[in-house]
Coordinates of C-alpha atoms and ligand atoms in Angstrom, one line a residue:
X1378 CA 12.9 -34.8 21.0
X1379 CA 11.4 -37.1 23.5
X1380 CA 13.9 -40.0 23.2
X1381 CA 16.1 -39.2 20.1
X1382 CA 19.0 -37.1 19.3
X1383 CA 18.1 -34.2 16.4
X1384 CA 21.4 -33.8 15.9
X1385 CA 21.0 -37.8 14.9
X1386 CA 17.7 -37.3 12.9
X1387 CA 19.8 -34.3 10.7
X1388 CA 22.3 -36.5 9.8
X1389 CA 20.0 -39.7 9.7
X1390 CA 17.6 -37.7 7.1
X1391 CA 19.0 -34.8 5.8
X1392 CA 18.5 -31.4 6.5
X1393 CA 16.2 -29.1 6.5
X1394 CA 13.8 -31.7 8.0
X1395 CA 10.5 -30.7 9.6
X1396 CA 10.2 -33.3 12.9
X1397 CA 7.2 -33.9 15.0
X1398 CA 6.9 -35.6 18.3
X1399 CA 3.8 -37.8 18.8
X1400 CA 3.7 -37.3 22.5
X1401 CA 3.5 -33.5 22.5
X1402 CA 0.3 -33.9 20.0
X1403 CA -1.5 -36.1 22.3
X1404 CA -1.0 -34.0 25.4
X1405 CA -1.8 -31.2 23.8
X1406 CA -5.0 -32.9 22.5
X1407 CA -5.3 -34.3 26.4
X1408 CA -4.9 -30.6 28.0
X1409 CA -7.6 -29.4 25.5
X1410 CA -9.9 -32.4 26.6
X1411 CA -9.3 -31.8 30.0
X1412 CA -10.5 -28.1 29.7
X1413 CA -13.3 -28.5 28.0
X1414 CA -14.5 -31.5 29.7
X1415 CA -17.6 -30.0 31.4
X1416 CA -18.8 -28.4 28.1
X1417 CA -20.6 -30.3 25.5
X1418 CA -18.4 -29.9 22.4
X1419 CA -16.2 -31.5 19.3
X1420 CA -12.9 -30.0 18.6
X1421 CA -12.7 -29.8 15.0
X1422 CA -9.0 -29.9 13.7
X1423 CA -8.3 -27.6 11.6
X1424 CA -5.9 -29.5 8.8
X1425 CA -4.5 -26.3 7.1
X1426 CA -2.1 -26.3 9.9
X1427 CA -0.4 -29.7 9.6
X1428 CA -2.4 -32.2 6.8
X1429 CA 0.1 -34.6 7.4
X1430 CA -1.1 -38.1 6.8
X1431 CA 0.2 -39.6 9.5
X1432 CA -0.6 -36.8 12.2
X1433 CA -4.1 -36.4 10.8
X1434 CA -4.8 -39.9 11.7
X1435 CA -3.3 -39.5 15.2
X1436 CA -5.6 -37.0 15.8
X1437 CA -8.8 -38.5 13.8
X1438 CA -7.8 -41.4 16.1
X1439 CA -8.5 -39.7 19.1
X1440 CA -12.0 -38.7 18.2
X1441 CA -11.4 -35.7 17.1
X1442 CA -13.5 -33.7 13.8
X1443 CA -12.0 -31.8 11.1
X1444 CA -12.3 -28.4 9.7
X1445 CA -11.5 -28.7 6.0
X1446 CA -11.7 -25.3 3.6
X1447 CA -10.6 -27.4 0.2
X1448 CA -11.6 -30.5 -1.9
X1449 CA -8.3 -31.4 -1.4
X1450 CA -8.5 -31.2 3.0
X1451 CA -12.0 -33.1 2.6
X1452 CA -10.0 -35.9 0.7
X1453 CA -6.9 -35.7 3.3
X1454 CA -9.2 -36.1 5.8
X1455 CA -11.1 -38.7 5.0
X1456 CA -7.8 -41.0 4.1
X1457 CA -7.0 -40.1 7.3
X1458 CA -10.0 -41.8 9.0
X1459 CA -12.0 -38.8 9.8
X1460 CA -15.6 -39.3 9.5
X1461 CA -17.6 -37.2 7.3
X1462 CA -20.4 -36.9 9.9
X1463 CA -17.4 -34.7 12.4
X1464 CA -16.2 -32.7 9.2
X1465 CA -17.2 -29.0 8.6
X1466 CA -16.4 -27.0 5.3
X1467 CA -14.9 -23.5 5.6
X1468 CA -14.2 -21.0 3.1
X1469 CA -15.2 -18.1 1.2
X1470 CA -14.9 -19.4 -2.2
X1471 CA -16.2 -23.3 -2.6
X1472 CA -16.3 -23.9 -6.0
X1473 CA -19.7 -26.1 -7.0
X1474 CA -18.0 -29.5 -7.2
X1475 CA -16.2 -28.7 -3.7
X1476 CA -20.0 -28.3 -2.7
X1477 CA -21.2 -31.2 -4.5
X1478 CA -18.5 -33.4 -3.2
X1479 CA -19.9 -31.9 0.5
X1480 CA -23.2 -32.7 0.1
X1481 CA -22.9 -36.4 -1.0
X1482 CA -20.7 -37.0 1.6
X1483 CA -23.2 -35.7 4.3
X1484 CA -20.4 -33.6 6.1
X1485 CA -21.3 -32.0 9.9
X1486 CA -22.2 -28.9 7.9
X1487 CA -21.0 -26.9 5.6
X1488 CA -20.2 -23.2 6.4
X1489 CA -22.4 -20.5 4.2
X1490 CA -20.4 -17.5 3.6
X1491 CA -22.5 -15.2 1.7
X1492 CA -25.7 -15.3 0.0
X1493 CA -25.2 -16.3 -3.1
X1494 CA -23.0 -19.5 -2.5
X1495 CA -26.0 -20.3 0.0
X1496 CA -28.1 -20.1 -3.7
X1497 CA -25.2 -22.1 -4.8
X1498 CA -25.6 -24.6 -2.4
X1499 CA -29.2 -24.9 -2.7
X1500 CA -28.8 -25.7 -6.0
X1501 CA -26.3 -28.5 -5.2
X1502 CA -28.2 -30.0 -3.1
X1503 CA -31.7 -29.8 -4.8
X1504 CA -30.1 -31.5 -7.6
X1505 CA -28.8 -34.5 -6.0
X1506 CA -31.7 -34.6 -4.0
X1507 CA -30.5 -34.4 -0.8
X1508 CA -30.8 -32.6 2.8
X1509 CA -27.5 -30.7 3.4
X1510 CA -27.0 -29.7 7.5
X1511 CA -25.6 -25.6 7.0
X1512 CA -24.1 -23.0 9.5
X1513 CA -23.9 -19.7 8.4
X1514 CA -20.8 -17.5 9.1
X1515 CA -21.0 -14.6 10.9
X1516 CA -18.5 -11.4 10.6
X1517 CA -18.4 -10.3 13.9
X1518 CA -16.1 -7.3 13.7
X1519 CA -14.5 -7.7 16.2
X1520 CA -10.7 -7.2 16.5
X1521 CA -8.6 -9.7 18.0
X1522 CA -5.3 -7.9 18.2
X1523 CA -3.3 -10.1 16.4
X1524 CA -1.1 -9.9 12.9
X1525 CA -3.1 -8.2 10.0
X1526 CA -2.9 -11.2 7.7
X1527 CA -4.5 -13.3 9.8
X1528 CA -7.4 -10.8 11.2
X1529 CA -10.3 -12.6 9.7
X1530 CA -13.5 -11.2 11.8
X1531 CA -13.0 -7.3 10.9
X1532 CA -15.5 -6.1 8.9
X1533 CA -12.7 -5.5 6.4
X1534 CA -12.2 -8.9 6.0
X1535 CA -13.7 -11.2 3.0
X1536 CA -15.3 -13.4 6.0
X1537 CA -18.7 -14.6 7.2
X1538 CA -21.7 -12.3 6.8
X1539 CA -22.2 -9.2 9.3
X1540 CA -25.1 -10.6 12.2
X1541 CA -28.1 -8.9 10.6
X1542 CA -27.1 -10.6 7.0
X1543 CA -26.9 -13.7 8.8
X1544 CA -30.3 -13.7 10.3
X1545 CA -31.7 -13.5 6.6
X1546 CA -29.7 -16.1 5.4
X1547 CA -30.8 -18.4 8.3
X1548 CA -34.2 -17.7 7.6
X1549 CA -33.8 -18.2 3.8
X1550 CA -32.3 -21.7 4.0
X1551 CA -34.9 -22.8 6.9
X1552 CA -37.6 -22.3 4.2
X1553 CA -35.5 -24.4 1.9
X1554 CA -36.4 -28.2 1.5
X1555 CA -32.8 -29.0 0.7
X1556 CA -31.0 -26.8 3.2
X1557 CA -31.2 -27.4 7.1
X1558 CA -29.4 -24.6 9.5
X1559 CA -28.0 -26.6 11.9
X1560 CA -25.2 -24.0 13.6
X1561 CA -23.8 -20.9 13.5
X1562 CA -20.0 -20.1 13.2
X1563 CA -17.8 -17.2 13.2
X1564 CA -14.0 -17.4 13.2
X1565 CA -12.2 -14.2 14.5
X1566 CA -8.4 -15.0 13.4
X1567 CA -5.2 -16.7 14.6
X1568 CA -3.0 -16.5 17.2
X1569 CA -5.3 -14.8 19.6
X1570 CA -3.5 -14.8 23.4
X1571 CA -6.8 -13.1 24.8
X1572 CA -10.1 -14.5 25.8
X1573 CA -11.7 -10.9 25.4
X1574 CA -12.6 -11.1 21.9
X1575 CA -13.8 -14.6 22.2
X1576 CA -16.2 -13.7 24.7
X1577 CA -17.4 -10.9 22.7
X1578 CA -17.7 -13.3 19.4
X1579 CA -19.7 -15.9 21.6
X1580 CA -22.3 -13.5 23.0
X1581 CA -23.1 -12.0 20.1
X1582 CA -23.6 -15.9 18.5
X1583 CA -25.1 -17.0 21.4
X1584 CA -27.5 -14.2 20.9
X1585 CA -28.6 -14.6 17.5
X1586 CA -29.0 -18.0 18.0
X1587 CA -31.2 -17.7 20.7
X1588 CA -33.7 -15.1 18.8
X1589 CA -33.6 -17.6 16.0
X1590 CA -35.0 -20.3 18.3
X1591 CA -37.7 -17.9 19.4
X1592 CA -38.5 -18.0 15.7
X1593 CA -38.3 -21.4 15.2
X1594 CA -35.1 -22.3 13.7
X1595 CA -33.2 -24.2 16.7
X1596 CA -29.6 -24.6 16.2
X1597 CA -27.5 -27.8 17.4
X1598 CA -24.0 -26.1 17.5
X1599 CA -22.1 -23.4 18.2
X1600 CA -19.0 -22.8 16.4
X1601 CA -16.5 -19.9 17.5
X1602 CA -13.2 -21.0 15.4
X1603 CA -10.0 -21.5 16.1
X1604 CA -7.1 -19.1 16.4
X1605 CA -6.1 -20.1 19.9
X1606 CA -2.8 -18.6 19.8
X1607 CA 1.0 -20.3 21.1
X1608 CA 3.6 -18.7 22.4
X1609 CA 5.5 -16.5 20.1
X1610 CA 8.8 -14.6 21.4
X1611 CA 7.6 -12.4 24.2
X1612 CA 4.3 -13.1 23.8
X1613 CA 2.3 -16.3 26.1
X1614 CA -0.1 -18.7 24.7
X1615 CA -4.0 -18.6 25.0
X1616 CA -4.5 -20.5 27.7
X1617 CA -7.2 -23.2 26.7
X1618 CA -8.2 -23.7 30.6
X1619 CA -8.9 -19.6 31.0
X1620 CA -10.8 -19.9 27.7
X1621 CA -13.0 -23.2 29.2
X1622 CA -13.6 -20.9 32.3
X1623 CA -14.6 -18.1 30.2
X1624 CA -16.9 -19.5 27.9
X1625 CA -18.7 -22.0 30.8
X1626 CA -21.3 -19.4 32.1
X1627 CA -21.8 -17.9 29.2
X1628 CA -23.2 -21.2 27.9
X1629 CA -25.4 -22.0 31.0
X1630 CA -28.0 -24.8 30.2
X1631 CA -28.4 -23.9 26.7
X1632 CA -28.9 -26.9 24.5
X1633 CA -25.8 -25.9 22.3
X1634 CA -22.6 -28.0 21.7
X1635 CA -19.7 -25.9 21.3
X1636 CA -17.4 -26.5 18.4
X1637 CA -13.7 -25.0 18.6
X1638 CA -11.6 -25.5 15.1
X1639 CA -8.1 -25.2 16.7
X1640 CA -5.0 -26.1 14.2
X1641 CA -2.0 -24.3 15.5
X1642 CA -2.7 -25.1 19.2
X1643 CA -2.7 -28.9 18.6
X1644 CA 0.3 -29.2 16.4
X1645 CA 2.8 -26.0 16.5
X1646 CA 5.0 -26.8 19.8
X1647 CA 4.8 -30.6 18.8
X1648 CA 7.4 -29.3 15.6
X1649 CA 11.1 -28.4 14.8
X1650 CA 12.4 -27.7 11.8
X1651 CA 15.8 -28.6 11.5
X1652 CA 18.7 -27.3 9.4
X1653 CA 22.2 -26.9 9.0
X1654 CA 24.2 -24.0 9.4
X1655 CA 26.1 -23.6 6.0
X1656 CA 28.1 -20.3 5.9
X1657 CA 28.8 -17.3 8.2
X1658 CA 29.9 -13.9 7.1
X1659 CA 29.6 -10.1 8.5
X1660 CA 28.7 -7.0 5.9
X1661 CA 30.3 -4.0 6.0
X1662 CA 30.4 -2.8 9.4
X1663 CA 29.6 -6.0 10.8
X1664 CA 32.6 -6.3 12.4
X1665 CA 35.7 -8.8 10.8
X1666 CA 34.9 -12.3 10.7
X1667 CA 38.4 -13.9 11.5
X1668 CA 36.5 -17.6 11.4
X1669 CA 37.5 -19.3 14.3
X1670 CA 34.2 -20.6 16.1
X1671 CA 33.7 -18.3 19.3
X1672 CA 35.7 -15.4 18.1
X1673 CA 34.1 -12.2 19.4
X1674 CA 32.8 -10.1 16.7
X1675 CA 32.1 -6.7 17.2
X1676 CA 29.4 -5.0 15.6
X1677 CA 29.5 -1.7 13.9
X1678 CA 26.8 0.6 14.3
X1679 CA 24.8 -0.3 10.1
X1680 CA 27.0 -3.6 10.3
X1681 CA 25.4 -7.2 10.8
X1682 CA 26.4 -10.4 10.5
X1683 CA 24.8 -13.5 8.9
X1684 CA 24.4 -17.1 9.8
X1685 CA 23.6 -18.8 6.4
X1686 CA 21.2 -22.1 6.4
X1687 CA 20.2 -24.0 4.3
X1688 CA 16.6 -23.9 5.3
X1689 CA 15.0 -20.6 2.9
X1690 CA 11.7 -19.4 3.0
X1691 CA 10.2 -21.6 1.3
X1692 CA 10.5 -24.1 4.0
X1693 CA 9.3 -21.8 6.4
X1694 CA 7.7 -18.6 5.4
X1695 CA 6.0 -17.5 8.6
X1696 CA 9.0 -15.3 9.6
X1697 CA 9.0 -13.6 6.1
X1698 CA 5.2 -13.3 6.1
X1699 CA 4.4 -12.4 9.4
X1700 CA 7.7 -11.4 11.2
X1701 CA 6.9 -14.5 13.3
X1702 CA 9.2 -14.9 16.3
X1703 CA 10.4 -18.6 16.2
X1704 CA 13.3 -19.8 19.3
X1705 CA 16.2 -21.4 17.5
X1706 CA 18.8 -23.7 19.2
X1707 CA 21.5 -25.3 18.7
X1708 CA 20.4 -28.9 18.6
X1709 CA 23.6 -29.7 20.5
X1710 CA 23.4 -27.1 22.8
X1711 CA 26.9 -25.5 24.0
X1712 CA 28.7 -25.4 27.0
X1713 CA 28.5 -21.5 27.8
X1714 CA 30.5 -19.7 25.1
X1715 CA 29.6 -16.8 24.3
X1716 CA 26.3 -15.3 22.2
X1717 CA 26.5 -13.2 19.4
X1718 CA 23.6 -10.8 17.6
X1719 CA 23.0 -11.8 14.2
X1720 CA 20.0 -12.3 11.3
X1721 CA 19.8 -16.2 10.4
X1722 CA 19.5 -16.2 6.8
X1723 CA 18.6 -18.8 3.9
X1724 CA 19.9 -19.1 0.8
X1725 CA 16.9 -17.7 -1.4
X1726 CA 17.8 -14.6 -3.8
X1727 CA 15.3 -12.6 -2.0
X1728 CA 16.2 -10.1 1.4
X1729 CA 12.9 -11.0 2.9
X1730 CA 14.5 -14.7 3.0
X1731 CA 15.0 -14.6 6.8
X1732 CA 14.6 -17.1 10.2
X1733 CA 15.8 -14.8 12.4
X1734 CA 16.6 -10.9 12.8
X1735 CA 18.7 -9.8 15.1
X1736 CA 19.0 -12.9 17.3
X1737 CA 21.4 -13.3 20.0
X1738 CA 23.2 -17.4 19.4
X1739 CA 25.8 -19.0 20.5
X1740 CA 28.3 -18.5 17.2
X1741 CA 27.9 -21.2 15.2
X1742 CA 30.4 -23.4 13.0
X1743 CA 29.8 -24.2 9.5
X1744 CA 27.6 -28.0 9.6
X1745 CA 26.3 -27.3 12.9
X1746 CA 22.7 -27.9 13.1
X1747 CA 19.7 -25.9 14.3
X1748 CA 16.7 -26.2 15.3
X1749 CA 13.7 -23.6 14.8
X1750 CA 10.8 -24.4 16.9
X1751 CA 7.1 -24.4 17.2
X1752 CA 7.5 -25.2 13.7
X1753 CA 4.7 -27.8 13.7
X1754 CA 1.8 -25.7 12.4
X1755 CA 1.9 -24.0 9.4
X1756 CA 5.3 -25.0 8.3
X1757 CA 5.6 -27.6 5.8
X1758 CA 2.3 -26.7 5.1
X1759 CA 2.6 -23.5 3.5
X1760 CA 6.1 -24.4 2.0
X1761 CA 7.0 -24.6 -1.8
X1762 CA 9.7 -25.5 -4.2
X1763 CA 10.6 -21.7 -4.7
X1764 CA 14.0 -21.4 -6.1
X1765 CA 13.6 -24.8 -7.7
X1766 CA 14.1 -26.4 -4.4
X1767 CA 12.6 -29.6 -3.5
X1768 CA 10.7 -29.4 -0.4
X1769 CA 11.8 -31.1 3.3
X1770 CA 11.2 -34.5 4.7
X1771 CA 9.5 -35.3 7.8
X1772 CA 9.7 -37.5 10.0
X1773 CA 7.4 -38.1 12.9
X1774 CA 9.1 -39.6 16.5
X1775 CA 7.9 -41.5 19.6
X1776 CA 9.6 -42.3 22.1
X1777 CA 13.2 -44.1 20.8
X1778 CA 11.6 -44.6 17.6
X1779 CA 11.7 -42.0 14.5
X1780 CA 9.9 -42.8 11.0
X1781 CA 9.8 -40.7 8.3
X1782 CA 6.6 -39.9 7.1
X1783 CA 6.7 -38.1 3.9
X1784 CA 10.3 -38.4 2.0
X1785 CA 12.1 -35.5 0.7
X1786 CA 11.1 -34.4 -3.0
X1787 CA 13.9 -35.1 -5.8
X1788 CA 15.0 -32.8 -8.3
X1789 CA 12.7 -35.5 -10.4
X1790 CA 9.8 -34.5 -8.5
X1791 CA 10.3 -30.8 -9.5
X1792 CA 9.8 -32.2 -13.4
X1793 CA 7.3 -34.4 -12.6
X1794 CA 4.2 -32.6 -13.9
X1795 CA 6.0 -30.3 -16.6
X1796 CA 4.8 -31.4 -20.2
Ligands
LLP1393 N1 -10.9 -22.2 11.3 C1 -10.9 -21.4 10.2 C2 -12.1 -21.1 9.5 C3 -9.7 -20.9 9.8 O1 -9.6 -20.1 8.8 C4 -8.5 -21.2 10.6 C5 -7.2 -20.6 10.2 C6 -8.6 -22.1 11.7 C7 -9.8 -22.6 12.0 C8 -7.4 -22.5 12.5 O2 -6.7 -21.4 13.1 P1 -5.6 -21.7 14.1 O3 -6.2 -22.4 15.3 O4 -4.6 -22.6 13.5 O5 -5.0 -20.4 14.5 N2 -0.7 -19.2 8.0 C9 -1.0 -18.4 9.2 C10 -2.2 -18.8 9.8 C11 -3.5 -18.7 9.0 C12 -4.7 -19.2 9.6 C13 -5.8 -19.3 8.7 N3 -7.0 -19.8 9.2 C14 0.2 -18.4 10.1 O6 1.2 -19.1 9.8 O7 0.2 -17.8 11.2

């Protein structure tokens, strides 16, 4: 990873270990920039994929905004130098001191989800006297062919308002005192790899925006969400330059800034998580394992073998969850030798505990390490100290240099709160 040796960093800090390089961020963040550059608009990073400290303020650093959907993200975010004025509030279930906390702090806007948070929120706001800037989010229903669990713009989903909802709301809060519509937002899911339902979303937006303007509520922003899918086995990337292309005409001289709320896109390829290979071993049928490194194994036809890790599940739970297709490789990778099907396992007492299925690797020996990658979004983030076990360190690198940025928990930590 740019200048330093993984193998190095495993041994250095331990395994499993979630590394980031710095440079991939920033030219990710660059290419984005560069696409977008004849569109008025404000990427808003979207923290739930990596709320690392230290990456946060790399990307608050390079004028980015944030999308937050917690207390907890606003706080994060703001630590990590981005200012409340390029912060919007996601989510379907703000609790009334996430709102209050909102409106003080004069965020971008905050997102309305139904009608009666947008009562909620007028509430908040009339009480502590202030003005607070709103979009409203809208259910488009459209589908963007991706995993189920992260479909968020059907109309079977627990998102936004359907378009005809929204207008009402809109017109509610522009008759408020204490409530100012100031965009409109929709969000259709994650890991899209088309432009197709994107260009539907933004039509639709860019429509009811438009006949809210006739009526006199102007809108500053336009908000179509993040979701902008990487590549995941087979599968290519959403191409943030075919996206730019797409959405330009469509936007033509209206006076709206465009707001994207990309998380995976800016982080995932920038990641590896990194562990060691701990155990091998065939079930019945798998063929025999006679142990030496590079001995074929055959495989019988209910049969499979196992590489054991020591990173589970709750490291990294997008395999388990979504049957997400991460590349592994051997951090030292071999000369020739041959490859071998097997399921890469980790040690939780659970069969959904998997990296890999059915992945074809060089054979491994026990204390090799391996990297999993595009594991910067949605990695550490979503893991937990299942099975009692404290979660990984990681460590952020440029160029020769490689700090680590959050140390691994202790078997202390896992008592720390326990009265
Ligand atoms: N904006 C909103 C309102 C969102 O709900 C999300 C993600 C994003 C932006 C960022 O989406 P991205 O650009 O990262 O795709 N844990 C799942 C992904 C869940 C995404 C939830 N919302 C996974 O590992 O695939």
């Amino acid at each position: 990873m740019e200048d330093v040796s993984l193998e190095g960093l495993a041994h250095r800090f331990g395994t499993p270990l979630y590394v980031y390089s710095e440079a991939a961020i920033l030219s990710q963040i660059r290419r984005f920039e560069a696409a977008f550059h004849g569109l008025p608009h404000l990427f808003c990073y979207a923290l739930k994929a990596n709320p690392s400290g230290r990456l946060c303020r790399l990307i608050s650093s390079r004028g980015l905004g944030a999308d937050i959907v917690s207390g907890g993200e606003m706080e994060r975010a703001l630590r990590s130098g981005f200012p409340a004025s390029r912060m919007i509030f996601s989510g379907v279930g703000k609790t009334e001191s996430e709102l209050d906390w909102a409106v003080r702090r004069r965020l971008l806007f905050i997102n309305v989800e139904s009608e009666e948070e947008l009562r909620r929120l007028e509430g908040v706001a009339k009480r502590l006297k202030k003005t607070a800037d709103i979009s409203v989010r809208v259910n488009p229903d459209i589908d963007p062919r991706t995993h189920r669990h992260i479909t968020t713009g059907l109309a079977v989903n627990k998102f936004g308002v359907p378009p005809a909802a929204a207008r009402d709301l809109f017109r509610r809060a522009a008759k408020q005192k204490h409530l100012r519509p100031v965009a409109i937002q929709c969000h259709l899911g994650s890991q899209i790899r088309e432009v197709k339902p994107y260009l539907s979303a933004l039509r639709q937006l860019l429509s009811l925006a438009r006949s809210l303007a006739a009526e006199g509520i102007p809108l500053r922003w336009l908000d179509i969400g993040g979701g902008m899918g990487v590549a995941e086995g087979e599968k290519g990337e959403l191409n943030p330059e075919s996206l730019a292309a797409a959405i330009a005409p469509e936007m033509g001289d209206y006076p709206l800034r465009l707001i994207l709320e990309p998380g995976r896109a800016l982080v995932a390829g920038s990641g590896a998580l990194l562990m060691k290979v701990l155990y091998r071993k065939a079930s019945a049928g798998g063929g025999p394992l006679r142990g030496t490194p590079g001995t074929r194994l055959r495989r019988g036809r209910d049969g499979r073998r196992f590489v054991i890790v020591d990173a589970g599940m709750n490291d990294f739970a997008r395999p388990s969850l979504y049957d997400a297709h991460h590349p592994i490789v051997p951090a030292v990778l071999p000369r020739g030798g041959p490859k071998f099907r097997a399921d890469v396992v980790g040690p939780i007492c659970e069969s959904g505990d998997f990296v890999a299925k059915d992945r074809l690797l060089p054979w491994p020996a026990p204390g090799d390490v391996w990297a999993v990658l595009m594991a910067g979004a949605y990695g550490f983030s979503m893991s937990s100290q299942y099975n009692s076990r404290p979660r990984a360190a990681e460590v952020l690198v440029s160029g020769h240099e490689a700090a680590l940025i959050r140390r691994r928990e202790t078997l202390k930590d896992l008592f720390a709160l326990e009265r």
